[in-house]
Amino acid sequence: MRWRQTRPKESIGWSAGPRVDRGRVHLKTTGQALSLSELRSLTGAGVARTDLSRHQTQLLGDGVGCVSLTDFRELQPPGETETMAPQGSRAPLEFGGPLGAAALMLLLPATMVHLLLVARSGPARLLGPPPYLPGLEALWSPRALLLWLTWLGLQAALYLLPARKVAEGQELKDKSTLRYPINGFQALVLTALLVTLGVLAGLPLEELAEMLLPLAFVATLTAFIFSLLLYLKALLAPTSALAPGGNSGNPIYDFILGRELNPRIGSFDFKYFCELRPGLIGWVLINLALLMKEAELRGSPSLAMWLVNGFQLLYVGDALWQEEAILTTMDITHDGFGFMLAFGDLAWVPFTYSLQAQFLLYHPQPLGWPMASVICLINAVGFYIFRGANTQKNTFRKNPSDPRVADLETIPTATGRQLLVSGWWGMVRHPNYLGDLIMALAWSLPCGTSHLLPYFYLLYFTALLVHREDRDERQCLQKYGLAWRDYCRRVPYRIVPYIY
Ligand code: NDP
């Protein structure tokens, strides 16, 4: 049997064919020796062309098989090496390419402003036109700008305080690792202390409720200017520092997706800072301001407002307590830092994730203890799945021999890493998303069923996680090739068992 590789237009630089022994192709990826027909059924019969964008290449011989570059690398006989780096292998464009990404860049801020306007309007209609179109005088406020910059400065100062631990991130393309301060929870506690002292000294925190629109506007403006600076900084960055996704060559697309993976000045990591500090802590602070405003208007906060505040504080506190777990998430390991993440972290999270509390302030909802108990139970179930799945994967990624995960069944991959195939990750392929969605439902239920608006988060989050899951699957297929296909075969459901 003679194997040769098709030459793609842009050479991917392979010098040799796969190792074939007595008609069987040996895959170190899965430890299997496959016949051509087995290879074909595993990799999908009928795939008969080179597909660089999916990192796949066609093998011609007695039959046609299609394996990922990772697997193909494994198929090379020992001693035969790549002749060139895979220059042409750029990641496929996401979000519908430059046009789709540009549309999102306009649509997301517009949606945020729409939600802020309708939440306080009488009918509170999610669909349909906003009650009015705000002029510049409603959006722009020097006081809001000053407040926002003070907030960013405070969080940056807290980030720079000595940390209880410094953690190492995942290995980068150039085999180096970055170090991250683990002091997010400390920042939350210190912020809470400062705010408490401020309120005791007469700081009118509840006034934030009236400033959400101009604050959201300046946050969006800062995200835009910040991403522009990040884009310019990335022009000077070495190729090894670029994110796989934001390196298309199209400036608009790359500006939105983010060119550089981990932009830093010294040890200050901009993406890591923005992911968990100003936006996330800002979100619970806005919730608290809305609760205090409700107390001012109605004498005391409602049970529904307490639940929304409590659930979301638990979520944010947990994210900061488990801060190290973010180092293995897609945002840190794969996505570049551009407008999409900067806007998401700084503006979208604090101003749209506080939507339920905003809605409750202007549309009080009756909620009895029996229903509140059921909602608490739903949130607890979601949190249990979410935390269990994330901790299990993080523990496993940090140390596969950790006694807490050592007994779990795994699949070996060509990269040397393994995939969990039992425990939470044997139930569905993204159990952490399932837990997150159950919690999203619990956050909306205290707002009753009279309006669709407070369910916006659940609807948007479902769409986000379905899309995110799909992106992650494609990335994992590129990374792990046949081992990932094997995982999908053994764990067929993506997020919800027996449904999706
Ligand atoms: P994950 O934490 O699920 O990370 C996905 C990665 O996990 C994969 O790329 C792969 O990376 C690894 N992995 C996948 N399957 C397995 C397996 N079987 N065994 C071992 N490793 C596996 O994704 P996200 O970063 O998207 O999400 C992190 C958390 O953040 C989730 O709980 C999510 O719900 C939440 N989230 C919340 C958002 C919000 O706005 N509230 C927004 C986005 C996410 P590798 O193999 O390289 O380690």
JSON list of N, CA and C in Angstrom, two decimals, residues 104-121 125-126 128-136 138-140 211-221 343 347-353 355 358 453 456:
[
{"chain": "A", "resi": 104, "resn": "LEU", "atom": "N", "xyz": [-22.39, 42.50, 15.42]},
{"chain": "A", "resi": 104, "resn": "LEU", "atom": "CA", "xyz": [-22.49, 42.24, 16.87]},
{"chain": "A", "resi": 104, "resn": "LEU", "atom": "C", "xyz": [-21.97, 43.43, 17.68]},
{"chain": "A", "resi": 105, "resn": "MET", "atom": "N", "xyz": [-20.91, 44.06, 17.13]},
{"chain": "A", "resi": 105, "resn": "MET", "atom": "CA", "xyz": [-20.31, 45.19, 17.83]},
{"chain": "A", "resi": 105, "resn": "MET", "atom": "C", "xyz": [-21.32, 46.33, 18.00]},
{"chain": "A", "resi": 106, "resn": "LEU", "atom": "N", "xyz": [-22.23, 46.46, 17.05]},
{"chain": "A", "resi": 106, "resn": "LEU", "atom": "CA", "xyz": [-23.26, 47.50, 17.16]},
{"chain": "A", "resi": 106, "resn": "LEU", "atom": "C", "xyz": [-24.47, 46.98, 17.94]},
{"chain": "A", "resi": 107, "resn": "LEU", "atom": "N", "xyz": [-24.81, 45.72, 17.65]},
{"chain": "A", "resi": 107, "resn": "LEU", "atom": "CA", "xyz": [-26.04, 45.16, 18.23]},
{"chain": "A", "resi": 107, "resn": "LEU", "atom": "C", "xyz": [-25.95, 45.01, 19.75]},
{"chain": "A", "resi": 108, "resn": "LEU", "atom": "N", "xyz": [-24.81, 44.57, 20.26]},
{"chain": "A", "resi": 108, "resn": "LEU", "atom": "CA", "xyz": [-24.71, 44.30, 21.70]},
{"chain": "A", "resi": 108, "resn": "LEU", "atom": "C", "xyz": [-24.86, 45.58, 22.54]},
{"chain": "A", "resi": 109, "resn": "PRO", "atom": "N", "xyz": [-24.12, 46.67, 22.22]},
{"chain": "A", "resi": 109, "resn": "PRO", "atom": "CA", "xyz": [-24.35, 47.90, 23.00]},
{"chain": "A", "resi": 109, "resn": "PRO", "atom": "C", "xyz": [-25.78, 48.42, 22.85]},
{"chain": "A", "resi": 110, "resn": "ALA", "atom": "N", "xyz": [-26.34, 48.29, 21.62]},
{"chain": "A", "resi": 110, "resn": "ALA", "atom": "CA", "xyz": [-27.72, 48.77, 21.41]},
{"chain": "A", "resi": 110, "resn": "ALA", "atom": "C", "xyz": [-28.69, 47.96, 22.27]},
{"chain": "A", "resi": 111, "resn": "THR", "atom": "N", "xyz": [-28.46, 46.64, 22.34]},
{"chain": "A", "resi": 111, "resn": "THR", "atom": "CA", "xyz": [-29.33, 45.79, 23.16]},
{"chain": "A", "resi": 111, "resn": "THR", "atom": "C", "xyz": [-29.22, 46.18, 24.63]},
{"chain": "A", "resi": 112, "resn": "MET", "atom": "N", "xyz": [-27.98, 46.45, 25.06]},
{"chain": "A", "resi": 112, "resn": "MET", "atom": "CA", "xyz": [-27.77, 46.82, 26.47]},
{"chain": "A", "resi": 112, "resn": "MET", "atom": "C", "xyz": [-28.56, 48.10, 26.81]},
{"chain": "A", "resi": 113, "resn": "VAL", "atom": "N", "xyz": [-28.47, 49.09, 25.93]},
{"chain": "A", "resi": 113, "resn": "VAL", "atom": "CA", "xyz": [-29.19, 50.36, 26.18]},
{"chain": "A", "resi": 113, "resn": "VAL", "atom": "C", "xyz": [-30.70, 50.10, 26.15]},
{"chain": "A", "resi": 114, "resn": "HIS", "atom": "N", "xyz": [-31.14, 49.30, 25.19]},
{"chain": "A", "resi": 114, "resn": "HIS", "atom": "CA", "xyz": [-32.57, 48.96, 25.10]},
{"chain": "A", "resi": 114, "resn": "HIS", "atom": "C", "xyz": [-33.06, 48.36, 26.42]},
{"chain": "A", "resi": 115, "resn": "LEU", "atom": "N", "xyz": [-32.30, 47.38, 26.95]},
{"chain": "A", "resi": 115, "resn": "LEU", "atom": "CA", "xyz": [-32.71, 46.71, 28.18]},
{"chain": "A", "resi": 115, "resn": "LEU", "atom": "C", "xyz": [-32.76, 47.69, 29.36]},
{"chain": "A", "resi": 116, "resn": "LEU", "atom": "N", "xyz": [-31.75, 48.58, 29.42]},
{"chain": "A", "resi": 116, "resn": "LEU", "atom": "CA", "xyz": [-31.73, 49.56, 30.52]},
{"chain": "A", "resi": 116, "resn": "LEU", "atom": "C", "xyz": [-32.95, 50.46, 30.45]},
{"chain": "A", "resi": 117, "resn": "LEU", "atom": "N", "xyz": [-33.37, 50.81, 29.22]},
{"chain": "A", "resi": 117, "resn": "LEU", "atom": "CA", "xyz": [-34.52, 51.71, 29.06]},
{"chain": "A", "resi": 117, "resn": "LEU", "atom": "C", "xyz": [-35.83, 51.00, 29.37]},
{"chain": "A", "resi": 118, "resn": "VAL", "atom": "N", "xyz": [-35.99, 49.78, 28.85]},
{"chain": "A", "resi": 118, "resn": "VAL", "atom": "CA", "xyz": [-37.30, 49.12, 29.04]},
{"chain": "A", "resi": 118, "resn": "VAL", "atom": "C", "xyz": [-37.47, 48.62, 30.47]},
{"chain": "A", "resi": 119, "resn": "ALA", "atom": "N", "xyz": [-36.35, 48.30, 31.16]},
{"chain": "A", "resi": 119, "resn": "ALA", "atom": "CA", "xyz": [-36.49, 47.77, 32.52]},
{"chain": "A", "resi": 119, "resn": "ALA", "atom": "C", "xyz": [-37.21, 48.77, 33.43]},
{"chain": "A", "resi": 120, "resn": "ARG", "atom": "N", "xyz": [-37.02, 50.05, 33.16]},
{"chain": "A", "resi": 120, "resn": "ARG", "atom": "CA", "xyz": [-37.64, 51.04, 34.04]},
{"chain": "A", "resi": 120, "resn": "ARG", "atom": "C", "xyz": [-38.93, 51.62, 33.45]},
{"chain": "A", "resi": 121, "resn": "SER", "atom": "N", "xyz": [-39.29, 51.15, 32.26]},
{"chain": "A", "resi": 121, "resn": "SER", "atom": "CA", "xyz": [-40.52, 51.66, 31.64]},
{"chain": "A", "resi": 121, "resn": "SER", "atom": "C", "xyz": [-41.73, 50.89, 32.16]},
{"chain": "A", "resi": 125, "resn": "ARG", "atom": "N", "xyz": [-41.53, 45.90, 28.05]},
{"chain": "A", "resi": 125, "resn": "ARG", "atom": "CA", "xyz": [-41.61, 44.92, 26.95]},
{"chain": "A", "resi": 125, "resn": "ARG", "atom": "C", "xyz": [-40.22, 44.62, 26.41]},
{"chain": "A", "resi": 126, "resn": "LEU", "atom": "N", "xyz": [-39.87, 43.32, 26.39]},
{"chain": "A", "resi": 126, "resn": "LEU", "atom": "CA", "xyz": [-38.57, 42.93, 25.86]},
{"chain": "A", "resi": 126, "resn": "LEU", "atom": "C", "xyz": [-38.52, 43.19, 24.36]},
{"chain": "A", "resi": 128, "resn": "GLY", "atom": "N", "xyz": [-40.04, 44.87, 20.84]},
{"chain": "A", "resi": 128, "resn": "GLY", "atom": "CA", "xyz": [-40.69, 46.14, 20.47]},
{"chain": "A", "resi": 128, "resn": "GLY", "atom": "C", "xyz": [-39.75, 47.29, 20.70]},
{"chain": "A", "resi": 129, "resn": "PRO", "atom": "N", "xyz": [-40.17, 48.48, 20.27]},
{"chain": "A", "resi": 129, "resn": "PRO", "atom": "CA", "xyz": [-39.27, 49.63, 20.36]},
{"chain": "A", "resi": 129, "resn": "PRO", "atom": "C", "xyz": [-39.06, 50.07, 21.81]},
{"chain": "A", "resi": 130, "resn": "PRO", "atom": "N", "xyz": [-37.94, 50.73, 22.09]},
{"chain": "A", "resi": 130, "resn": "PRO", "atom": "CA", "xyz": [-37.73, 51.25, 23.45]},
{"chain": "A", "resi": 130, "resn": "PRO", "atom": "C", "xyz": [-38.69, 52.41, 23.71]},
{"chain": "A", "resi": 131, "resn": "PRO", "atom": "N", "xyz": [-38.94, 52.74, 24.97]},
{"chain": "A", "resi": 131, "resn": "PRO", "atom": "CA", "xyz": [-39.90, 53.80, 25.28]},
{"chain": "A", "resi": 131, "resn": "PRO", "atom": "C", "xyz": [-39.50, 55.14, 24.68]},
{"chain": "A", "resi": 132, "resn": "TYR", "atom": "N", "xyz": [-38.22, 55.41, 24.60]},
{"chain": "A", "resi": 132, "resn": "TYR", "atom": "CA", "xyz": [-37.73, 56.65, 23.96]},
{"chain": "A", "resi": 132, "resn": "TYR", "atom": "C", "xyz": [-36.29, 56.42, 23.54]},
{"chain": "A", "resi": 133, "resn": "LEU", "atom": "N", "xyz": [-35.79, 57.29, 22.66]},
{"chain": "A", "resi": 133, "resn": "LEU", "atom": "CA", "xyz": [-34.40, 57.19, 22.25]},
{"chain": "A", "resi": 133, "resn": "LEU", "atom": "C", "xyz": [-33.60, 58.23, 23.03]},
{"chain": "A", "resi": 134, "resn": "PRO", "atom": "N", "xyz": [-32.64, 57.79, 23.83]},
{"chain": "A", "resi": 134, "resn": "PRO", "atom": "CA", "xyz": [-31.94, 58.77, 24.68]},
{"chain": "A", "resi": 134, "resn": "PRO", "atom": "C", "xyz": [-31.04, 59.67, 23.85]},
{"chain": "A", "resi": 135, "resn": "GLY", "atom": "N", "xyz": [-31.03, 60.95, 24.16]},
{"chain": "A", "resi": 135, "resn": "GLY", "atom": "CA", "xyz": [-30.11, 61.88, 23.52]},
{"chain": "A", "resi": 135, "resn": "GLY", "atom": "C", "xyz": [-28.76, 61.81, 24.22]},
{"chain": "A", "resi": 136, "resn": "LEU", "atom": "N", "xyz": [-27.82, 62.57, 23.67]},
{"chain": "A", "resi": 136, "resn": "LEU", "atom": "CA", "xyz": [-26.47, 62.54, 24.24]},
{"chain": "A", "resi": 136, "resn": "LEU", "atom": "C", "xyz": [-26.47, 63.01, 25.68]},
{"chain": "A", "resi": 138, "resn": "ALA", "atom": "N", "xyz": [-28.57, 62.40, 27.92]},
{"chain": "A", "resi": 138, "resn": "ALA", "atom": "CA", "xyz": [-28.97, 61.32, 28.84]},
{"chain": "A", "resi": 138, "resn": "ALA", "atom": "C", "xyz": [-27.84, 60.29, 28.97]},
{"chain": "A", "resi": 139, "resn": "LEU", "atom": "N", "xyz": [-26.99, 60.22, 27.94]},
{"chain": "A", "resi": 139, "resn": "LEU", "atom": "CA", "xyz": [-25.94, 59.20, 27.94]},
{"chain": "A", "resi": 139, "resn": "LEU", "atom": "C", "xyz": [-24.65, 59.71, 28.57]},
{"chain": "A", "resi": 140, "resn": "TRP", "atom": "N", "xyz": [-24.34, 60.95, 28.28]},
{"chain": "A", "resi": 140, "resn": "TRP", "atom": "CA", "xyz": [-23.03, 61.48, 28.69]},
{"chain": "A", "resi": 140, "resn": "TRP", "atom": "C", "xyz": [-23.12, 62.22, 30.02]},
{"chain": "A", "resi": 211, "resn": "MET", "atom": "N", "xyz": [-28.12, 56.18, 37.69]},
{"chain": "A", "resi": 211, "resn": "MET", "atom": "CA", "xyz": [-26.97, 56.53, 36.82]},
{"chain": "A", "resi": 211, "resn": "MET", "atom": "C", "xyz": [-26.58, 55.40, 35.88]},
{"chain": "A", "resi": 212, "resn": "LEU", "atom": "N", "xyz": [-27.42, 54.36, 35.81]},
{"chain": "A", "resi": 212, "resn": "LEU", "atom": "CA", "xyz": [-27.00, 53.18, 35.05]},
{"chain": "A", "resi": 212, "resn": "LEU", "atom": "C", "xyz": [-26.75, 53.49, 33.58]},
{"chain": "A", "resi": 213, "resn": "LEU", "atom": "N", "xyz": [-27.61, 54.30, 32.99]},
{"chain": "A", "resi": 213, "resn": "LEU", "atom": "CA", "xyz": [-27.48, 54.59, 31.56]},
{"chain": "A", "resi": 213, "resn": "LEU", "atom": "C", "xyz": [-26.15, 55.30, 31.25]},
{"chain": "A", "resi": 214, "resn": "PRO", "atom": "N", "xyz": [-25.85, 56.45, 31.90]},
{"chain": "A", "resi": 214, "resn": "PRO", "atom": "CA", "xyz": [-24.55, 57.08, 31.61]},
{"chain": "A", "resi": 214, "resn": "PRO", "atom": "C", "xyz": [-23.35, 56.23, 32.00]},
{"chain": "A", "resi": 215, "resn": "LEU", "atom": "N", "xyz": [-23.50, 55.43, 33.06]},
{"chain": "A", "resi": 215, "resn": "LEU", "atom": "CA", "xyz": [-22.38, 54.57, 33.44]},
{"chain": "A", "resi": 215, "resn": "LEU", "atom": "C", "xyz": [-22.13, 53.50, 32.37]},
{"chain": "A", "resi": 216, "resn": "ALA", "atom": "N", "xyz": [-23.23, 52.93, 31.85]},
{"chain": "A", "resi": 216, "resn": "ALA", "atom": "CA", "xyz": [-23.09, 51.92, 30.80]},
{"chain": "A", "resi": 216, "resn": "ALA", "atom": "C", "xyz": [-22.47, 52.54, 29.55]},
{"chain": "A", "resi": 217, "resn": "PHE", "atom": "N", "xyz": [-22.83, 53.78, 29.30]},
{"chain": "A", "resi": 217, "resn": "PHE", "atom": "CA", "xyz": [-22.28, 54.47, 28.12]},
{"chain": "A", "resi": 217, "resn": "PHE", "atom": "C", "xyz": [-20.77, 54.68, 28.26]},
{"chain": "A", "resi": 218, "resn": "VAL", "atom": "N", "xyz": [-20.33, 55.16, 29.43]},
{"chain": "A", "resi": 218, "resn": "VAL", "atom": "CA", "xyz": [-18.88, 55.38, 29.57]},
{"chain": "A", "resi": 218, "resn": "VAL", "atom": "C", "xyz": [-18.12, 54.05, 29.61]},
{"chain": "A", "resi": 219, "resn": "ALA", "atom": "N", "xyz": [-18.76, 53.03, 30.15]},
{"chain": "A", "resi": 219, "resn": "ALA", "atom": "CA", "xyz": [-18.11, 51.71, 30.18]},
{"chain": "A", "resi": 219, "resn": "ALA", "atom": "C", "xyz": [-17.91, 51.21, 28.74]},
{"chain": "A", "resi": 220, "resn": "THR", "atom": "N", "xyz": [-18.91, 51.44, 27.90]},
{"chain": "A", "resi": 220, "resn": "THR", "atom": "CA", "xyz": [-18.81, 51.02, 26.50]},
{"chain": "A", "resi": 220, "resn": "THR", "atom": "C", "xyz": [-17.72, 51.82, 25.78]},
{"chain": "A", "resi": 221, "resn": "LEU", "atom": "N", "xyz": [-17.72, 53.10, 26.07]},
{"chain": "A", "resi": 221, "resn": "LEU", "atom": "CA", "xyz": [-16.71, 53.98, 25.45]},
{"chain": "A", "resi": 221, "resn": "LEU", "atom": "C", "xyz": [-15.30, 53.54, 25.86]},
{"chain": "A", "resi": 343, "resn": "PHE", "atom": "N", "xyz": [-15.77, 44.64, 25.99]},
{"chain": "A", "resi": 343, "resn": "PHE", "atom": "CA", "xyz": [-17.13, 45.15, 26.17]},
{"chain": "A", "resi": 343, "resn": "PHE", "atom": "C", "xyz": [-17.94, 44.20, 27.07]},
{"chain": "A", "resi": 347, "resn": "ALA", "atom": "N", "xyz": [-18.85, 46.18, 30.30]},
{"chain": "A", "resi": 347, "resn": "ALA", "atom": "CA", "xyz": [-20.16, 46.83, 30.17]},
{"chain": "A", "resi": 347, "resn": "ALA", "atom": "C", "xyz": [-21.32, 45.83, 30.22]},
{"chain": "A", "resi": 348, "resn": "TRP", "atom": "N", "xyz": [-21.25, 44.83, 29.37]},
{"chain": "A", "resi": 348, "resn": "TRP", "atom": "CA", "xyz": [-22.39, 43.90, 29.24]},
{"chain": "A", "resi": 348, "resn": "TRP", "atom": "C", "xyz": [-22.70, 43.20, 30.56]},
{"chain": "A", "resi": 349, "resn": "VAL", "atom": "N", "xyz": [-21.68, 42.65, 31.21]},
{"chain": "A", "resi": 349, "resn": "VAL", "atom": "CA", "xyz": [-21.94, 41.89, 32.45]},
{"chain": "A", "resi": 349, "resn": "VAL", "atom": "C", "xyz": [-22.58, 42.78, 33.53]},
{"chain": "A", "resi": 350, "resn": "PRO", "atom": "N", "xyz": [-21.96, 43.89, 33.95]},
{"chain": "A", "resi": 350, "resn": "PRO", "atom": "CA", "xyz": [-22.59, 44.62, 35.05]},
{"chain": "A", "resi": 350, "resn": "PRO", "atom": "C", "xyz": [-23.95, 45.22, 34.70]},
{"chain": "A", "resi": 351, "resn": "PHE", "atom": "N", "xyz": [-24.13, 45.68, 33.45]},
{"chain": "A", "resi": 351, "resn": "PHE", "atom": "CA", "xyz": [-25.35, 46.44, 33.15]},
{"chain": "A", "resi": 351, "resn": "PHE", "atom": "C", "xyz": [-26.49, 45.59, 32.59]},
{"chain": "A", "resi": 352, "resn": "THR", "atom": "N", "xyz": [-26.20, 44.41, 32.05]},
{"chain": "A", "resi": 352, "resn": "THR", "atom": "CA", "xyz": [-27.34, 43.57, 31.63]},
{"chain": "A", "resi": 352, "resn": "THR", "atom": "C", "xyz": [-27.57, 42.41, 32.59]},
{"chain": "A", "resi": 353, "resn": "TYR", "atom": "N", "xyz": [-26.52, 41.95, 33.26]},
{"chain": "A", "resi": 353, "resn": "TYR", "atom": "CA", "xyz": [-26.74, 40.83, 34.20]},
{"chain": "A", "resi": 353, "resn": "TYR", "atom": "C", "xyz": [-27.50, 41.30, 35.44]},
{"chain": "A", "resi": 355, "resn": "LEU", "atom": "N", "xyz": [-30.16, 42.90, 35.24]},
{"chain": "A", "resi": 355, "resn": "LEU", "atom": "CA", "xyz": [-31.49, 43.22, 34.69]},
{"chain": "A", "resi": 355, "resn": "LEU", "atom": "C", "xyz": [-32.63, 42.80, 35.63]},
{"chain": "A", "resi": 358, "resn": "GLN", "atom": "N", "xyz": [-32.95, 45.30, 38.28]},
{"chain": "A", "resi": 358, "resn": "GLN", "atom": "CA", "xyz": [-33.48, 46.55, 37.71]},
{"chain": "A", "resi": 358, "resn": "GLN", "atom": "C", "xyz": [-34.99, 46.41, 37.52]},
{"chain": "A", "resi": 453, "resn": "LEU", "atom": "N", "xyz": [-39.32, 40.08, 30.00]},
{"chain": "A", "resi": 453, "resn": "LEU", "atom": "CA", "xyz": [-38.06, 40.83, 30.12]},
{"chain": "A", "resi": 453, "resn": "LEU", "atom": "C", "xyz": [-37.03, 40.19, 31.08]},
{"chain": "A", "resi": 456, "resn": "PHE", "atom": "N", "xyz": [-34.79, 37.51, 29.83]},
{"chain": "A", "resi": 456, "resn": "PHE", "atom": "CA", "xyz": [-33.83, 37.80, 28.76]},
{"chain": "A", "resi": 456, "resn": "PHE", "atom": "C", "xyz": [-32.51, 37.08, 29.04]}
]
